[in-house]
Short mmCIF file of C-alpha atoms (C1' of nucleotides) in Angstrom, two decimals:
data_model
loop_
_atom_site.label_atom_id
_atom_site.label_comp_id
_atom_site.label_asym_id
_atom_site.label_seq_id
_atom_site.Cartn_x
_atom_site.Cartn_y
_atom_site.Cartn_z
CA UNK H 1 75.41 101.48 100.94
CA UNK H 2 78.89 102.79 99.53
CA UNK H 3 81.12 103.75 102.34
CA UNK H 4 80.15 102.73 104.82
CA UNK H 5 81.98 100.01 107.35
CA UNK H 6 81.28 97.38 109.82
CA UNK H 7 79.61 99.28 112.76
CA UNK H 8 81.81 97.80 115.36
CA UNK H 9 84.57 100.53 115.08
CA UNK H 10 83.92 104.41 114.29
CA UNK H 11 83.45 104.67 110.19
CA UNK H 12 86.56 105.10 108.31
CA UNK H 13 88.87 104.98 111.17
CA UNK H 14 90.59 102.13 109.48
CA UNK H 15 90.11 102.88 106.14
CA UNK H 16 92.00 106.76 107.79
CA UNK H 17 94.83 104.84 109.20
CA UNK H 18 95.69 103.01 105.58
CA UNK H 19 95.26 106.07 103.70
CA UNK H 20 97.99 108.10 106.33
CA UNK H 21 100.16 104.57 105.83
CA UNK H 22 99.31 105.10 102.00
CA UNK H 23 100.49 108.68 101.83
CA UNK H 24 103.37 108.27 104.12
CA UNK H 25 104.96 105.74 101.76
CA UNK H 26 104.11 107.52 98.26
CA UNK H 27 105.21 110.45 99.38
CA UNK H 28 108.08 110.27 100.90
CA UNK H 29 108.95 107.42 98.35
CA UNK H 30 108.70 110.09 95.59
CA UNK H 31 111.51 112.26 97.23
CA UNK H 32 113.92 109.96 98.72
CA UNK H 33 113.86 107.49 95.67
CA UNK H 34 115.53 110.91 93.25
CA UNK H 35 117.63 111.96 96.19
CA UNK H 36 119.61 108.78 96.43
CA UNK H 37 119.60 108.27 92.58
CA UNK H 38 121.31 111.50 92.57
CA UNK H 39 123.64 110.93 95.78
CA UNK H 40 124.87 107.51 95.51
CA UNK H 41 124.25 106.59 92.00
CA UNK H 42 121.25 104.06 92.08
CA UNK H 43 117.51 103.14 93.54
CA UNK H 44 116.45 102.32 96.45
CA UNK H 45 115.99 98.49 95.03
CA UNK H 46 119.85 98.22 94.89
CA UNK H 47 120.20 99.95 98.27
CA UNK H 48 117.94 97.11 99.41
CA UNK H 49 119.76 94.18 98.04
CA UNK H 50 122.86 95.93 99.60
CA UNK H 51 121.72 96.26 103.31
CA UNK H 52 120.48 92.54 103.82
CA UNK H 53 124.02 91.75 102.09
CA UNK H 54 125.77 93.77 104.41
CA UNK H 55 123.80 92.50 107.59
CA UNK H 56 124.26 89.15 106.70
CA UNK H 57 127.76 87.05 106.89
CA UNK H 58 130.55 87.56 104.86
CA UNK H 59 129.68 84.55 102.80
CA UNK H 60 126.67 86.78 101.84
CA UNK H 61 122.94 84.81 100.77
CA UNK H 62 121.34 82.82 98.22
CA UNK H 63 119.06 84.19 96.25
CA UNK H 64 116.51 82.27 97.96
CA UNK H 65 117.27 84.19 101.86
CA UNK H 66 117.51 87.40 99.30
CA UNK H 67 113.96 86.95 98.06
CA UNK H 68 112.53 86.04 101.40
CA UNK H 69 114.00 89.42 103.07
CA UNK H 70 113.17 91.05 100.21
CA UNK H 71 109.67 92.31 98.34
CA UNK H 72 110.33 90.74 95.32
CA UNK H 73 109.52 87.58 93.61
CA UNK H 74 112.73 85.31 92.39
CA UNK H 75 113.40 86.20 88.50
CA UNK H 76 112.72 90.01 89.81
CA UNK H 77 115.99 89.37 91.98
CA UNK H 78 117.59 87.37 89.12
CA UNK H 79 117.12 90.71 87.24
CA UNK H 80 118.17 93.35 89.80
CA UNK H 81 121.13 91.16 91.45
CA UNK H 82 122.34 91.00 87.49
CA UNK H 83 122.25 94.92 87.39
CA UNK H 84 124.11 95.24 90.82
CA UNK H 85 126.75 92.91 90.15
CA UNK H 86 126.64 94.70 86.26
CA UNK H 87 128.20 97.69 88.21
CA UNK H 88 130.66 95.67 90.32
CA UNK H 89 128.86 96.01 93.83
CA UNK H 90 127.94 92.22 94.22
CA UNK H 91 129.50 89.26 92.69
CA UNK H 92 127.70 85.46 92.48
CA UNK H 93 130.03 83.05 93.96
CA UNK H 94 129.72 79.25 94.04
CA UNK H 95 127.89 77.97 97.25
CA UNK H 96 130.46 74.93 98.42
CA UNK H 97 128.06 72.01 99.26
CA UNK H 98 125.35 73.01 96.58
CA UNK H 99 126.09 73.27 92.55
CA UNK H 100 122.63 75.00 91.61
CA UNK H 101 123.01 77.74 94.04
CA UNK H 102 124.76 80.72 94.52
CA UNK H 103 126.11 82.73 97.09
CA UNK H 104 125.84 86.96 96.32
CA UNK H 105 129.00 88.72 98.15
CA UNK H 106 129.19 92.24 98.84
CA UNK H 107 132.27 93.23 97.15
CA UNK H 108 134.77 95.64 98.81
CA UNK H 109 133.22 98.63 96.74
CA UNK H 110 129.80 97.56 96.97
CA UNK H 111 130.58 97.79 100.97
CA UNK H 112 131.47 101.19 100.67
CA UNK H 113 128.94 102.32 98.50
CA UNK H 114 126.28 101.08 100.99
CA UNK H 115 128.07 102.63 103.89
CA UNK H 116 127.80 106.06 102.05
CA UNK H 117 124.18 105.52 100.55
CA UNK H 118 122.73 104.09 103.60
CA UNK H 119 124.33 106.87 105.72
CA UNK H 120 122.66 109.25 103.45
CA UNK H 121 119.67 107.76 103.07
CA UNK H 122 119.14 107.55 106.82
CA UNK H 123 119.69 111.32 106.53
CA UNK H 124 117.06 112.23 104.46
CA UNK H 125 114.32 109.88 105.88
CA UNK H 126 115.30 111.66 109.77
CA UNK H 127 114.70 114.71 108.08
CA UNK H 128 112.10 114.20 105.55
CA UNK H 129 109.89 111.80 106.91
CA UNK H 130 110.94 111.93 110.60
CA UNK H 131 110.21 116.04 110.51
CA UNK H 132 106.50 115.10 110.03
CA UNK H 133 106.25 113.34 113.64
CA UNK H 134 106.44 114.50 117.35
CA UNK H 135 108.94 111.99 119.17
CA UNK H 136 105.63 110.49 120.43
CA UNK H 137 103.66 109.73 117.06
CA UNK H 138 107.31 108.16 116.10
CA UNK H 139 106.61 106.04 118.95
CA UNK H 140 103.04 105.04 118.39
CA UNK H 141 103.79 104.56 114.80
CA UNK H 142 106.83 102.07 115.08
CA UNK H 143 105.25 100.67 117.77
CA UNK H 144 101.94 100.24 115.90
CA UNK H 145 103.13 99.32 112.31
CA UNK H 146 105.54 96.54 114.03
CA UNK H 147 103.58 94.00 113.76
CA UNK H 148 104.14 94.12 109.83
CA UNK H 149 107.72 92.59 109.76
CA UNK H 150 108.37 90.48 112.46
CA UNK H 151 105.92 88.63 111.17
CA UNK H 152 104.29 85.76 109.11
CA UNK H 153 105.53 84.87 106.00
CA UNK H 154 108.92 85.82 106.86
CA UNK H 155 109.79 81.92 108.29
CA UNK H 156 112.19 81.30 110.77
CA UNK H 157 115.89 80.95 108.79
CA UNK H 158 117.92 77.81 108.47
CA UNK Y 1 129.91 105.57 112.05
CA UNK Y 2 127.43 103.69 110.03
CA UNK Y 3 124.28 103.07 111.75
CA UNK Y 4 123.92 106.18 114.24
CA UNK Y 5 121.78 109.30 114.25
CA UNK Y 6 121.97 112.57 115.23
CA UNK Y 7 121.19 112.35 119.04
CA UNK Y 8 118.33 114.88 119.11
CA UNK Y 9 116.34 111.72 119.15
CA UNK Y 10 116.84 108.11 120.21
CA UNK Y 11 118.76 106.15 117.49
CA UNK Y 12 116.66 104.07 115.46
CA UNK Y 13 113.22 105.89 116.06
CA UNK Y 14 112.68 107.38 113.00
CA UNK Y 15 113.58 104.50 111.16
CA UNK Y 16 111.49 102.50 113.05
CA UNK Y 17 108.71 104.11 112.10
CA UNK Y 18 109.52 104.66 108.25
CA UNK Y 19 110.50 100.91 108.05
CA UNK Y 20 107.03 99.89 109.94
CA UNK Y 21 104.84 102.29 107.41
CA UNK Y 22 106.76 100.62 104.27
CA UNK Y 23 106.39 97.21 105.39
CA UNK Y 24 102.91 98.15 106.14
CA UNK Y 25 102.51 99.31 102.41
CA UNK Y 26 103.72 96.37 101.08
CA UNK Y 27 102.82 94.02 102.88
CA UNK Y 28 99.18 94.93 102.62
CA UNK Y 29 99.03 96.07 98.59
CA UNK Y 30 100.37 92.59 98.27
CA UNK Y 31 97.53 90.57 99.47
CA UNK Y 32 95.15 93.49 98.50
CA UNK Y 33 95.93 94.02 94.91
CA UNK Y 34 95.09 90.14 93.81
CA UNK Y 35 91.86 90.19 95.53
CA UNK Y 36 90.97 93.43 94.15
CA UNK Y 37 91.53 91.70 90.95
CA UNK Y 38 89.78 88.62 91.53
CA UNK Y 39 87.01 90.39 93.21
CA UNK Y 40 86.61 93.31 90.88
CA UNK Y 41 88.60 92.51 87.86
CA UNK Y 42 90.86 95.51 88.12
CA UNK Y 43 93.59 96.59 89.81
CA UNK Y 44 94.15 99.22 92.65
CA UNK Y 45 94.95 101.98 89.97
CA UNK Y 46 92.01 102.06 88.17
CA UNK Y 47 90.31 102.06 91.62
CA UNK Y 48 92.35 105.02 92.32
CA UNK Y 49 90.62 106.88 89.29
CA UNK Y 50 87.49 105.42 89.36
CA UNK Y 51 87.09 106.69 93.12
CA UNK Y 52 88.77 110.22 91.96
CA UNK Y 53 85.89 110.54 89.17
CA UNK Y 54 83.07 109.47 91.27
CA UNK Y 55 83.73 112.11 94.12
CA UNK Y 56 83.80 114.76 91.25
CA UNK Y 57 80.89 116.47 90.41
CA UNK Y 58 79.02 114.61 87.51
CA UNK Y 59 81.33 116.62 84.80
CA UNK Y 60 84.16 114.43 86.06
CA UNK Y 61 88.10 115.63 85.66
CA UNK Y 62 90.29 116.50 83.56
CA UNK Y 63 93.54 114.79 83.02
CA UNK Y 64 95.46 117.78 84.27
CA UNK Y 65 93.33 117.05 87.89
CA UNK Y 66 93.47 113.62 87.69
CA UNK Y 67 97.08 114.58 87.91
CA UNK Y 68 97.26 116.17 90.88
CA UNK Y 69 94.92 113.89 92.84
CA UNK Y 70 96.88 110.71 91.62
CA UNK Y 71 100.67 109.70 92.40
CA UNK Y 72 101.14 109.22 88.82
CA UNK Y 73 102.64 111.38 85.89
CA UNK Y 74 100.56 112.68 83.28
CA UNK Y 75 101.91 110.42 80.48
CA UNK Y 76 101.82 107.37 82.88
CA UNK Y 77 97.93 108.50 83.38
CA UNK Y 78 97.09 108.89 79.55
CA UNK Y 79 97.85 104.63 79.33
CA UNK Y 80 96.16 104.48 82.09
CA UNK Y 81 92.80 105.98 81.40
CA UNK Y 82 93.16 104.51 78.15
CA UNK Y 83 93.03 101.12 79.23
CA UNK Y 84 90.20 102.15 81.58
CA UNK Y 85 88.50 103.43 78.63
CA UNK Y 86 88.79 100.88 76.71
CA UNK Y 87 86.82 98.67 79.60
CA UNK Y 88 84.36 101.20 78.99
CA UNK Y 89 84.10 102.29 82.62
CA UNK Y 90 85.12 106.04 81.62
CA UNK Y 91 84.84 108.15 78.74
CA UNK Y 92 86.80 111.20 77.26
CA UNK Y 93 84.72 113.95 76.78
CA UNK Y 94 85.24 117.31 74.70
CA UNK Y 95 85.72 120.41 77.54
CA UNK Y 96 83.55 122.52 76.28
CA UNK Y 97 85.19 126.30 76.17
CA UNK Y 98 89.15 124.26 75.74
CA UNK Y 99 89.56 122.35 72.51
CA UNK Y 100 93.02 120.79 73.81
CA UNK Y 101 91.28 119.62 76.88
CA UNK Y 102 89.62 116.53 77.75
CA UNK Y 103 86.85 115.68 80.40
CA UNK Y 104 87.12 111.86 81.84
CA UNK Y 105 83.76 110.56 82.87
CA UNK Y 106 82.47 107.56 84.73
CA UNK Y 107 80.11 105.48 82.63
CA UNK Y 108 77.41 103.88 84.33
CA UNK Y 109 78.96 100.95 83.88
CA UNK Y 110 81.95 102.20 85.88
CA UNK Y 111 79.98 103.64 88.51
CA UNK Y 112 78.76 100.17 89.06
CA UNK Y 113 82.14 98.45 89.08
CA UNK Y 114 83.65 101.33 91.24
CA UNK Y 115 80.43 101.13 94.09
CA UNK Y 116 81.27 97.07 94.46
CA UNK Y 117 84.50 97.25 93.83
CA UNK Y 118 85.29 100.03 96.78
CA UNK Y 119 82.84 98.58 99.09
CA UNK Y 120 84.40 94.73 98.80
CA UNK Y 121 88.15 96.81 98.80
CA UNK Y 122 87.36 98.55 102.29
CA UNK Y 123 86.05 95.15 103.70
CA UNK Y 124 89.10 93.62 102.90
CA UNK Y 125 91.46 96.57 104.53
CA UNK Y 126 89.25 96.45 107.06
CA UNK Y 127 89.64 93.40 107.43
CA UNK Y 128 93.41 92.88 106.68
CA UNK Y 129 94.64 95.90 107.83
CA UNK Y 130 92.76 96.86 110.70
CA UNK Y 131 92.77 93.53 112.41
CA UNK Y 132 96.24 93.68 113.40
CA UNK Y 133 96.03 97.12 115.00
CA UNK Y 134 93.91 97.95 118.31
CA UNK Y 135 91.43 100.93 118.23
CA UNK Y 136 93.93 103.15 120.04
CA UNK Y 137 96.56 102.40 117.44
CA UNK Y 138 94.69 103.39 114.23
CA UNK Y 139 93.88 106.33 116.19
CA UNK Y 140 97.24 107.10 116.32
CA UNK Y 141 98.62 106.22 113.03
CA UNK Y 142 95.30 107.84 111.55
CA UNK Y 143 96.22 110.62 113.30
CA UNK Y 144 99.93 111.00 113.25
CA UNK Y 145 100.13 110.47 109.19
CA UNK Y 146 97.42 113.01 108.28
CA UNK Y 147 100.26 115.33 107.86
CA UNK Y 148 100.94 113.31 104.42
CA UNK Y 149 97.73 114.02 102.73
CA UNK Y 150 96.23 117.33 103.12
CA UNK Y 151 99.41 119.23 102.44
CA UNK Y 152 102.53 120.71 100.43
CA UNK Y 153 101.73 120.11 96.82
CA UNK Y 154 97.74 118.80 96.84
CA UNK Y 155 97.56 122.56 95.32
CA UNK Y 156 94.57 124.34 95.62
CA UNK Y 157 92.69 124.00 92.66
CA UNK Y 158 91.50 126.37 90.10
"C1'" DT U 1 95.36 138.58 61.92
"C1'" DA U 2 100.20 136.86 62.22
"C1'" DG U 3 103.33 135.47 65.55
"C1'" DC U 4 104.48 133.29 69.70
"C1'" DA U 5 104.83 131.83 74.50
"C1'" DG U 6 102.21 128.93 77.36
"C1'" DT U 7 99.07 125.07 78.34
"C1'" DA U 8 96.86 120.25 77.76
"C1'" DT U 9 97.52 115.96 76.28
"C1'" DC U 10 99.64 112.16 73.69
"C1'" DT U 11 103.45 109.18 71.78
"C1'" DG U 12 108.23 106.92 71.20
"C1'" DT U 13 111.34 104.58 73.71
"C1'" DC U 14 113.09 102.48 77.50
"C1'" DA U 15 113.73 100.29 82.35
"C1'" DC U 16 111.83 97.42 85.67
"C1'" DG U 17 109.19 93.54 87.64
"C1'" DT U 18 106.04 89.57 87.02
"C1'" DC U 19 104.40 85.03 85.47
"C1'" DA U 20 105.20 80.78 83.38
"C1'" DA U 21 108.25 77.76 81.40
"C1'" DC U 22 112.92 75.99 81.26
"C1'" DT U 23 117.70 73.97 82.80
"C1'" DA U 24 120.64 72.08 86.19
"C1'" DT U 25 121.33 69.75 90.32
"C1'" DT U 26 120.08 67.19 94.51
"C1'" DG U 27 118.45 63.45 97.31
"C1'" DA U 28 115.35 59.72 98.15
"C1'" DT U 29 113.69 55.21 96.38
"C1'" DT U 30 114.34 51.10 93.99
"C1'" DA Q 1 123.40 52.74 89.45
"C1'" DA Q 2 118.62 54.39 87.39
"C1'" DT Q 3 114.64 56.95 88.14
"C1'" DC Q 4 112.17 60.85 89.52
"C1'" DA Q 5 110.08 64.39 92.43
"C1'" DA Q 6 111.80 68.46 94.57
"C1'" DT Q 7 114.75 72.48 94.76
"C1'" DA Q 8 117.76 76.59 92.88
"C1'" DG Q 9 118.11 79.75 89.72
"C1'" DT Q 10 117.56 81.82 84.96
"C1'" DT Q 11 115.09 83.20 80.76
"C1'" DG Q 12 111.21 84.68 77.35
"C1'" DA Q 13 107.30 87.31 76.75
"C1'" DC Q 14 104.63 90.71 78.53
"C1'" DG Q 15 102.36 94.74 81.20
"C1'" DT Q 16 103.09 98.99 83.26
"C1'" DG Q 17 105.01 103.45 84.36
"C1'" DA Q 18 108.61 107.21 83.49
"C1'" DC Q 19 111.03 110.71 80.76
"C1'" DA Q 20 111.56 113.50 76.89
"C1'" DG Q 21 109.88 115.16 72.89
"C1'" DA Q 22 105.87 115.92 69.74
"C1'" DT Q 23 101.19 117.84 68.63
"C1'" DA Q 24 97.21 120.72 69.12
"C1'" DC Q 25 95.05 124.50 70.91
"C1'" DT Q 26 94.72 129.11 73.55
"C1'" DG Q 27 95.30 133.84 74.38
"C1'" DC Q 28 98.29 137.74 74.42
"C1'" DT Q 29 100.87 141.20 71.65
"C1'" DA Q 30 101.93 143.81 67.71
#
DNA sequence: TAGCAGTATCTGTCACGTCAACTATTGATT
DNA sequence: AATCAATAGTTGACGTGACAGATACTGCTA
C-alpha cells in the first residue's frame, strides 16, 4: 500500500521520469551555480534578471513583466533587482505614463557583463549537462519537457 | 557572437533541454511543495529524509549518510533534522561503538506521516507531472536522465 | 598514556527569498 | 472635485540553508 501507483501506466515510470528531472536540475545546479560565481562575479539569480533584460527592449521591464518571466514572487525581485542595480548592472528608471512604476534598464556594463556570463554559462551547461545526452535524448528531452514554459501561467503580454 | 554554440551540435539543443528540465523543476516543486504541506504538514525536505530513513535498515543513518544521500550540507542537515526532531518524527540515537556519532531514527510516528505523506506526494506527481507527458516521453526522459542519479559522487558506501 | 591528526557533528553569523502589511498612484464613479 | 477599489512596488519580520570555525571523540604513534 506504499509505493505503489495508479495501474494504468507501468509503476514508477512517472515517479522515474521526475526523479531524472530532479537530479538533472540539483546536480548540475550545484556545479554551474560556483562556476559562474567564480567567472563572472555573481549567481545565477542575477544572470536571470539580466537575460530577460537583455531580450527585452531597450526601455527594459517593470517589475511586474520581471516577476512574471521570472520564478520569483514580487518583494523577492524588489530584493535581488536592489542587489543588481547595488553593483551598477541595472538602474530603476521612471516609467513615463505611470508614477508607481518603474522601468529596470540594463546599463551599458550590466550589458557586457551578461554577454560574458551568459557566453560562459552556455559553455559550461554544453559541456556539463549537455555531455550527459546523445544528440537524440537532447531531442526527446527538449521536446518532452517543452510543454513546461510555453505554457499556463505565463499570460499572454500587453 | 553571443548566442551561438560550438557547431558539433545544432545551436540551441542543449539549452533546450537544460531550460525544459529547470522549468520542469520549478514549475512542478511550486505547485507540489504547498500541497505537500497542506496535505502532510511538512515540506518536501523532510520528505526527503523521512523517505532516506525509511529505506534504511531499521538502525536508520547517520548524519554523515544522510549527507551523501541528500543535496544538502551537513550543517544545513543538523537544522534540519532538528526541526524534524523536534516534530518527533525522528530521533537521535547514540552509535553504539562511535561516541561522536549519531544514529537518526524514524519514530513510529514518522513512519506514519512518511507512508501517507509519500503515497498522497506520488499521486500528486503523478498526477501533475505525468499528465503532461505521453508514455513514450517519460520513457525517454526516465531514461535519458538516469545518468544524474546513480553516478559520480553517490560514493559507495562503507 | 600523552600527543596529535583525523573524523563526526554542531553552532555563530550571514545572505537570500517569502508572506503579510504598508505607501503611493491610478482610474472609475459620483 | 471627492471617494474608493485596484494596481505597482517596497518594507518588516521571519524561516531556511550555506560557510567557516568550534567541540567532542577516535585511533595511531611514540
Amino acid at each position: 500500500m506504499t509505493r505503489d501507483e495508479d495501474a494504468s501506466r507501468p509503476a514508477g515510470l512517472v515517479y522515474d521520469a521526475w526523479r531524472g528531472v530532479l537530479f538533472a536540475t540539483s546536480r548540475t545546479l550545484q556545479i554551474a551555480e560556483p562556476d559562474l560565481i567564480a567567472r563572472a562575479g555573481f549567481p545565477l539569480t542575477w544572470l536571470d534578471v539580466l537575460a530577460q533584460l537583455y531580450d527585452a527592449a531597450d526601455d527594459g521591464l517593470r517589475m511586474q513583466e520581471l516577476e512574471q518571466r521570472s520564478l520569483f514572487t514580487r518583494s523577492g525581485l524588489t530584493r535581488l533587482v536592489d542587489r543588481i542595480e547595488a553593483a551598477g548592472l541595472v538602474r530603476r528608471e521612471a516609467v513615463p505614463g505611470d508614477r508607481r512604476g518603474v522601468q529596470v534598464v540594463l546599463t551599458p556594463e550590466g550589458r557586457r557583463r551578461h554577454d560574458a556570463a551568459f557566453a560562459d554559462h552556455n559553455k559550461f551547461i554544453e559541456r556539463e549537462f549537455g555531455r550527459r545526452l546523445t544528440e537524440a535524448q537532447l531531442r526527446a528531452v527538449a521536446e518532452a519537457l517543452a510543454t513546461f514554459w510555453h505554457d499556463d501561467e505565463v499570460s499572454a503580454e500587453g
